PDB file of C-alpha atoms and ligand atoms in Angstrom:
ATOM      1  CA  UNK A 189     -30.765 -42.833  37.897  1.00  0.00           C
ATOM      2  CA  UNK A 190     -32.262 -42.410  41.417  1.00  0.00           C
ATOM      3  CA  UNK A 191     -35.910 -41.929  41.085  1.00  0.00           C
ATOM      4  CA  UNK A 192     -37.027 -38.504  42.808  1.00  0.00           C
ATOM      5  CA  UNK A 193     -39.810 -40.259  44.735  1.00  0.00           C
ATOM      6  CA  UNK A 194     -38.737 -43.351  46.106  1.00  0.00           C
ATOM      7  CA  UNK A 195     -40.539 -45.471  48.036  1.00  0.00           C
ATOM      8  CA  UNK A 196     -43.854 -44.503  47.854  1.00  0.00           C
ATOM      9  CA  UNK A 197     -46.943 -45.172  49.778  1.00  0.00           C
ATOM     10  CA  UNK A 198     -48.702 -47.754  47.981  1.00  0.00           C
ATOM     11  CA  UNK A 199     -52.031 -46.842  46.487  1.00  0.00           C
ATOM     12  CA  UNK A 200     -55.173 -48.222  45.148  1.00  0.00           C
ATOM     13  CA  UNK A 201     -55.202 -48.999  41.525  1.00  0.00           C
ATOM     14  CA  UNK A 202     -57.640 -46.842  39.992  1.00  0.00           C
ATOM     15  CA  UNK A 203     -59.630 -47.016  36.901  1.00  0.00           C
ATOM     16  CA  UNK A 204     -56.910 -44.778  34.631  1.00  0.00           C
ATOM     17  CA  UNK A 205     -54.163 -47.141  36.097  1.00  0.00           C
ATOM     18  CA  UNK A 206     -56.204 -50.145  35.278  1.00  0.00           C
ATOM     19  CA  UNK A 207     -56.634 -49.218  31.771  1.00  0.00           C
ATOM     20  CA  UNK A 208     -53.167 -47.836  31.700  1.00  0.00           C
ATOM     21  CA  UNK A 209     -51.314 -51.074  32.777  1.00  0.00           C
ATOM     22  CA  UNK A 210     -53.792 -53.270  30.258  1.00  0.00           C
ATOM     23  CA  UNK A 211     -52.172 -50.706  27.904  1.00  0.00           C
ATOM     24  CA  UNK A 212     -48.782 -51.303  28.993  1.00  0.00           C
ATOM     25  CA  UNK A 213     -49.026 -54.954  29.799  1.00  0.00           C
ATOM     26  CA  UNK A 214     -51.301 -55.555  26.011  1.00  0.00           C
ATOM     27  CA  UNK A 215     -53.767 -57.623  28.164  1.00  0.00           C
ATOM     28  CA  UNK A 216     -56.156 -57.162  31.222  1.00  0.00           C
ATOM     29  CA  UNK A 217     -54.487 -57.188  34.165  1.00  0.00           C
ATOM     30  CA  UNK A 218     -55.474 -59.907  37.012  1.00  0.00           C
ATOM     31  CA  UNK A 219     -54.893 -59.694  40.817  1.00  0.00           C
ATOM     32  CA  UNK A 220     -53.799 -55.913  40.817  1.00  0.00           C
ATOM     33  CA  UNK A 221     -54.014 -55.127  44.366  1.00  0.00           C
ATOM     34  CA  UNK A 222     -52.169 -51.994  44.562  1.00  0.00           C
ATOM     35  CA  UNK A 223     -49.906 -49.250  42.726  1.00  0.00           C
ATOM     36  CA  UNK A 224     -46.218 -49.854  44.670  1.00  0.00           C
ATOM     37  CA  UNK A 225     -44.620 -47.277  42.466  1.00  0.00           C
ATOM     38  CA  UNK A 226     -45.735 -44.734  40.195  1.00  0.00           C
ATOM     39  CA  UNK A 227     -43.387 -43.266  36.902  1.00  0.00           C
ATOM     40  CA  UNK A 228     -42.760 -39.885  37.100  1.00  0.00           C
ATOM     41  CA  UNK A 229     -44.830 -39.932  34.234  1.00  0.00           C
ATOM     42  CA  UNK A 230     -48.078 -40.745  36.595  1.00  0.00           C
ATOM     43  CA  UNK A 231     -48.758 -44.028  35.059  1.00  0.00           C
ATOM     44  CA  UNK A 232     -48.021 -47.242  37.361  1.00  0.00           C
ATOM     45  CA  UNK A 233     -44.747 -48.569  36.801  1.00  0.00           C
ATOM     46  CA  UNK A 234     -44.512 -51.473  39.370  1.00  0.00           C
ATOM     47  CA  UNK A 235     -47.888 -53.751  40.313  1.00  0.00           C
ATOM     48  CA  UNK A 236     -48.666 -55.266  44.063  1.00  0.00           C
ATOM     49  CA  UNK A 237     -49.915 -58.290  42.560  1.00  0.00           C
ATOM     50  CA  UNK A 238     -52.098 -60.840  44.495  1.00  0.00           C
ATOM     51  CA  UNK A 239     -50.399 -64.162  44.960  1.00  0.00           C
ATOM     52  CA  UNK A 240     -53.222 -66.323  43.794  1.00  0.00           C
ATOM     53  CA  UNK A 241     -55.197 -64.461  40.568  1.00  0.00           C
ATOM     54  CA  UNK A 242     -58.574 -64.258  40.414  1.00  0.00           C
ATOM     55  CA  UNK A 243     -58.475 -67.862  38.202  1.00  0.00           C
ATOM     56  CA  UNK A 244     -56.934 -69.846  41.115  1.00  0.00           C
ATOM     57  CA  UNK A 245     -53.219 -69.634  39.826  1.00  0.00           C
ATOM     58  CA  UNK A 246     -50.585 -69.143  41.639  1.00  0.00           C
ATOM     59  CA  UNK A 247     -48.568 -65.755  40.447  1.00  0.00           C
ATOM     60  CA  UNK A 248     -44.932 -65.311  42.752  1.00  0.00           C
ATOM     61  CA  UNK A 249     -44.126 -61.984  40.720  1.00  0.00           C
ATOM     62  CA  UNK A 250     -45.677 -59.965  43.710  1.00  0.00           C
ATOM     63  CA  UNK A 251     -43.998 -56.920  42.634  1.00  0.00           C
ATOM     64  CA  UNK A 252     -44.755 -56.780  38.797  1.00  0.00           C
ATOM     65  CA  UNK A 253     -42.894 -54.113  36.715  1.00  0.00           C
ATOM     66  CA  UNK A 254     -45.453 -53.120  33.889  1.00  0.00           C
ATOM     67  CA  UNK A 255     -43.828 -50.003  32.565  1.00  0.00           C
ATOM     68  CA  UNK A 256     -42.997 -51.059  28.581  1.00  0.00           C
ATOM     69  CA  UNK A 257     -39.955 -48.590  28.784  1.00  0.00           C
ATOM     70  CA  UNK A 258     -38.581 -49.184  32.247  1.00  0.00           C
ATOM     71  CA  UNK A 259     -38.608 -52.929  30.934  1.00  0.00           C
ATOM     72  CA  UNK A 260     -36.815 -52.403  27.958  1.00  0.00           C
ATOM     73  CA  UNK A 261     -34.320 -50.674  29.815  1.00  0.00           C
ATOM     74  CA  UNK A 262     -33.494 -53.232  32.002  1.00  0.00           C
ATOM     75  CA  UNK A 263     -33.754 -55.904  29.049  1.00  0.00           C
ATOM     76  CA  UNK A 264     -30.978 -53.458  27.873  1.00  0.00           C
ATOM     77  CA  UNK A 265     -28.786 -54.195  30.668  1.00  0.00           C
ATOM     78  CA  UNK A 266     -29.236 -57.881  31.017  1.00  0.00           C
ATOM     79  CA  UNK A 267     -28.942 -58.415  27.182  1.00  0.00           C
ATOM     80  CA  UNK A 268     -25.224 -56.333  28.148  1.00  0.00           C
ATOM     81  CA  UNK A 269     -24.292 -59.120  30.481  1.00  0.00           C
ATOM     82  CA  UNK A 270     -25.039 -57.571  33.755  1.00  0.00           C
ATOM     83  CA  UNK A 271     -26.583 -60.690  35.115  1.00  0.00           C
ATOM     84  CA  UNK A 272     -23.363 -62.844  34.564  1.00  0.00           C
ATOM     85  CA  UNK A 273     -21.273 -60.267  36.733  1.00  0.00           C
ATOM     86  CA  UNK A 274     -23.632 -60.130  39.013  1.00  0.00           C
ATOM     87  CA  UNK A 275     -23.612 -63.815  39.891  1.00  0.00           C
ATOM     88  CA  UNK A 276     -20.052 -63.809  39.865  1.00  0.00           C
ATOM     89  CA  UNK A 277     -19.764 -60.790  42.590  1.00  0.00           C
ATOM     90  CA  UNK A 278     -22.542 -63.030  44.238  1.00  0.00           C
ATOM     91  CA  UNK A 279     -20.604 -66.029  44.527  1.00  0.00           C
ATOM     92  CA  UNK A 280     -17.274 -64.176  45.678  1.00  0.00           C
ATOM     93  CA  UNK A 281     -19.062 -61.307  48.371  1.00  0.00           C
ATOM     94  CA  UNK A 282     -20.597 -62.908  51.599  1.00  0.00           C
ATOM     95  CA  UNK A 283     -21.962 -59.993  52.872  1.00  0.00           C
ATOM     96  CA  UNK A 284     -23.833 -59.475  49.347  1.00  0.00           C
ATOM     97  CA  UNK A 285     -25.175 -62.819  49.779  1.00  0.00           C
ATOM     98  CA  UNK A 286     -26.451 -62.653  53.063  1.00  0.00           C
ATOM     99  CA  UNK A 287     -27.812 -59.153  52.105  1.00  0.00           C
ATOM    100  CA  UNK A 288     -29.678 -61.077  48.858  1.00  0.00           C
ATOM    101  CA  UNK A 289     -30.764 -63.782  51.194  1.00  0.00           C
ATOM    102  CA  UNK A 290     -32.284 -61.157  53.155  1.00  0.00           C
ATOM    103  CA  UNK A 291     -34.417 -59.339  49.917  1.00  0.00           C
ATOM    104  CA  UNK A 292     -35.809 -62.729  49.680  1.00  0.00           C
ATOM    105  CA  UNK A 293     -37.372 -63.229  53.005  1.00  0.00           C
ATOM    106  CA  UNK A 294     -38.383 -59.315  52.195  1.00  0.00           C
ATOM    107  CA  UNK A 295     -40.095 -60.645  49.070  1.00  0.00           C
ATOM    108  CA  UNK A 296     -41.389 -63.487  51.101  1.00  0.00           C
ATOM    109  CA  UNK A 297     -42.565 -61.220  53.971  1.00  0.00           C
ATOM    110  CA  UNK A 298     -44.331 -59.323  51.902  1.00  0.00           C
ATOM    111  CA  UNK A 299     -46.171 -61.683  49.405  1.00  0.00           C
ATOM    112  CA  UNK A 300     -47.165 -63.485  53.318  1.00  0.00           C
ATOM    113  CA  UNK A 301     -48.968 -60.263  54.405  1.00  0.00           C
ATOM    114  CA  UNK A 302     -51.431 -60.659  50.895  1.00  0.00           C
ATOM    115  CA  UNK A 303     -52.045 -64.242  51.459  1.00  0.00           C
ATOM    116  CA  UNK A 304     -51.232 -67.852  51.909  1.00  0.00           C
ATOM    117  CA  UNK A 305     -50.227 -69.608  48.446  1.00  0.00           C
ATOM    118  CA  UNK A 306     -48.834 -72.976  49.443  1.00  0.00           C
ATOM    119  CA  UNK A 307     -47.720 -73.503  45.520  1.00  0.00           C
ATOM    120  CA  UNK A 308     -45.234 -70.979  45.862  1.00  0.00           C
ATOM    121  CA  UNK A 309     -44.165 -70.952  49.742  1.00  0.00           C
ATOM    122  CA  UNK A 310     -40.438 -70.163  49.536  1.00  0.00           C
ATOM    123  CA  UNK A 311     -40.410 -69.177  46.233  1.00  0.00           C
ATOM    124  CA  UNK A 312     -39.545 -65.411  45.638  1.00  0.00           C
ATOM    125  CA  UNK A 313     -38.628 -64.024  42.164  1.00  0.00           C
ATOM    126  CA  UNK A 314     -35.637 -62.773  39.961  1.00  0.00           C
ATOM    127  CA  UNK A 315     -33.262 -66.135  41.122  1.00  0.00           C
ATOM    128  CA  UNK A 316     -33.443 -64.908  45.109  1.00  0.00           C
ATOM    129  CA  UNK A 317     -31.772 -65.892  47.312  1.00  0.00           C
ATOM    130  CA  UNK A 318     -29.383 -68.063  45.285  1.00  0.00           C
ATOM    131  CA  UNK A 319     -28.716 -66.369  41.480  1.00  0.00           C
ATOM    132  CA  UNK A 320     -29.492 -63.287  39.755  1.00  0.00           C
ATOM    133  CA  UNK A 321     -31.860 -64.481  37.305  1.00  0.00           C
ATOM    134  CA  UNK A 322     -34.478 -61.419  35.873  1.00  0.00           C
ATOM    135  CA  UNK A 323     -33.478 -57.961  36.749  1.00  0.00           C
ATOM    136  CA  UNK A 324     -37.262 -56.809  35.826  1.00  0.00           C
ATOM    137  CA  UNK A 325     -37.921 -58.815  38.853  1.00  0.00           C
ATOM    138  CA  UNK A 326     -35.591 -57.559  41.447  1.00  0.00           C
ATOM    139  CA  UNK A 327     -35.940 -53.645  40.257  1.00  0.00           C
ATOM    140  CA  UNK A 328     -39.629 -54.569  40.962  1.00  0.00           C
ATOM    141  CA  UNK A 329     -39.110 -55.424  44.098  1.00  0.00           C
ATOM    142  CA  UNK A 330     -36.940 -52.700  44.701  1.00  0.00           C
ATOM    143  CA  UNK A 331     -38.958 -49.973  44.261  1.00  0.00           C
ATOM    144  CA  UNK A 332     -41.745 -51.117  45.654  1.00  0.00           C
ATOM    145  CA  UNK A 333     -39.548 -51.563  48.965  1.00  0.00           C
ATOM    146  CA  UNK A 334     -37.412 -48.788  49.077  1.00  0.00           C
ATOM    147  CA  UNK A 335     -33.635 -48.380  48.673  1.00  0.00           C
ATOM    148  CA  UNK A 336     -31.865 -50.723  50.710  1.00  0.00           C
ATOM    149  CA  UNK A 337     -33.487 -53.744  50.818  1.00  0.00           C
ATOM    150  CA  UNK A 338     -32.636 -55.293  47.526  1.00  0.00           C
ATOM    151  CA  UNK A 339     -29.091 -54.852  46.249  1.00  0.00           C
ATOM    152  CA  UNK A 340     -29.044 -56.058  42.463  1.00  0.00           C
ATOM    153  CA  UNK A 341     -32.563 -54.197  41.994  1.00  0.00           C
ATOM    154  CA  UNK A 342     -30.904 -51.350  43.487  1.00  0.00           C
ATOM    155  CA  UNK A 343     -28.104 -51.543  41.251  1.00  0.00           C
ATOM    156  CA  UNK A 344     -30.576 -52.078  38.366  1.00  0.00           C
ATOM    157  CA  UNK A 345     -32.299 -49.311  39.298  1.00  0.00           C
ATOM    158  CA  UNK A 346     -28.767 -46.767  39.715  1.00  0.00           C
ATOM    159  CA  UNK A 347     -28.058 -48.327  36.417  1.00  0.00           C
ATOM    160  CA  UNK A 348     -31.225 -47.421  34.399  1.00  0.00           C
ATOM    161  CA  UNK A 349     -31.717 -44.164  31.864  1.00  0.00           C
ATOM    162  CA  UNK A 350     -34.265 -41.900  33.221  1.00  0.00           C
ATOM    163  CA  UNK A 351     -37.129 -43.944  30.830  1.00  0.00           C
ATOM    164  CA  UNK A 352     -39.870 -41.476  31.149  1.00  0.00           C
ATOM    165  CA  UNK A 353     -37.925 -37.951  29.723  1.00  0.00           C
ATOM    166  CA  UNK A 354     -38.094 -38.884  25.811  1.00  0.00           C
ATOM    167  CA  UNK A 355     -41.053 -40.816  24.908  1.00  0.00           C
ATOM    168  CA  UNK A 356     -44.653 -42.465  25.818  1.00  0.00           C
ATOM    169  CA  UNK A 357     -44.380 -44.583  29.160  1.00  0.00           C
ATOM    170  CA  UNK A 358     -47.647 -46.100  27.636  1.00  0.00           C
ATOM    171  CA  UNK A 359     -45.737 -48.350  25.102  1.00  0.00           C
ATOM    172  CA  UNK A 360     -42.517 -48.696  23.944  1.00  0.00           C
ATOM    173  CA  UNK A 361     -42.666 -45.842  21.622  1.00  0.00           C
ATOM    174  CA  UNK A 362     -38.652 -44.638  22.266  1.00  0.00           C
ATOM    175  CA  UNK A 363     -37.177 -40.884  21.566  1.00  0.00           C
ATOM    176  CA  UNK A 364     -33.492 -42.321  22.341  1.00  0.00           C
ATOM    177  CA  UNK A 365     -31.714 -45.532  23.697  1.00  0.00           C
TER     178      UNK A 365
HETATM  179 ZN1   ZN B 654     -43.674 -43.605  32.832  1.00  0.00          ZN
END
């Protein structure tokens, strides 16, 4: 699918989308600095997360996709085998590596402008810059960035159902598959 508003400006998380991604996420969430992308259902889909939580530990999953369905979705296509052809088109494509080798200085970028966590300096998320490792990553990433900057969660993304049409975006209550 391509998502009708993508990228957004990122936005505070409010109240409603604090108790909304507790609901989604079955747990309080820590270190919530911003909404980076909102379902067209309204609730937050994808989480600026701080690098260091409020408890001291280190958390490299900047970009933190919360959404129960939007996960399942992409669980869907790495439980297909996506992953292992992506690796393999990794390994053959130069110009897809050094385009992944640049999402992860993006991701690095990025996580550097919220703060300085030695623990995870050079550390990104999803497998970057080397394998494809957790799509729910890298479609995180992706949407929080915009189009362009992250291939595979770009492809993730072009590969998902449209989540929020048939069921509740709150869990993982689902109309269809
Ligand atoms: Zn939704």
């Amino acid at each position: 699918m391509k998502p009708e508003s993508w990228p957004q400006t990122p936005e505070p998380v409010g109240e409603a989308d604090a108790e909304a991604v507790s609901a989604q996420i079955g747990r309080p969430i820590r270190g919530a600095r911003a909404v980076a992308w909102r379902c067209p259902c309204g609730r937050p889909a994808v989480i600026e997360t701080e690098p260091r939580l409020p408890d001291g530990t280190p958390f490299p999953t900047t970009y933190y996709l919360t959404c129960p369905r939007a996960c399942s979705a992409v669980g869907r296509l790495e439980g297909g085998g996506a992953m292992r052809e992506m690796n393999e088109r990794l390994e053959e494509d130069e110009e897809l590596a050094t385009d992944y080798r640049l999402s992860h200085h993006d991701y690095l970028g990025r996580r550097a402008r919220l703060g300085d966590v030695p623990e995870i300096d050079g550390i990104s998320a999803g497998g970057m810059p080397d394998r494809v490792k957790c799509l729910h990553a890298l479609a995180g990433h992706a949407l929080a960035a915009g189009p362009g900057v992250n291939p595979f969660g770009d492809e993730t993304i072009d590969r998902l159902p449209e989540w929020w049409r048939h069921g509740n975006c709150a869990t993982d209550q689902e109309a269809d598959r």
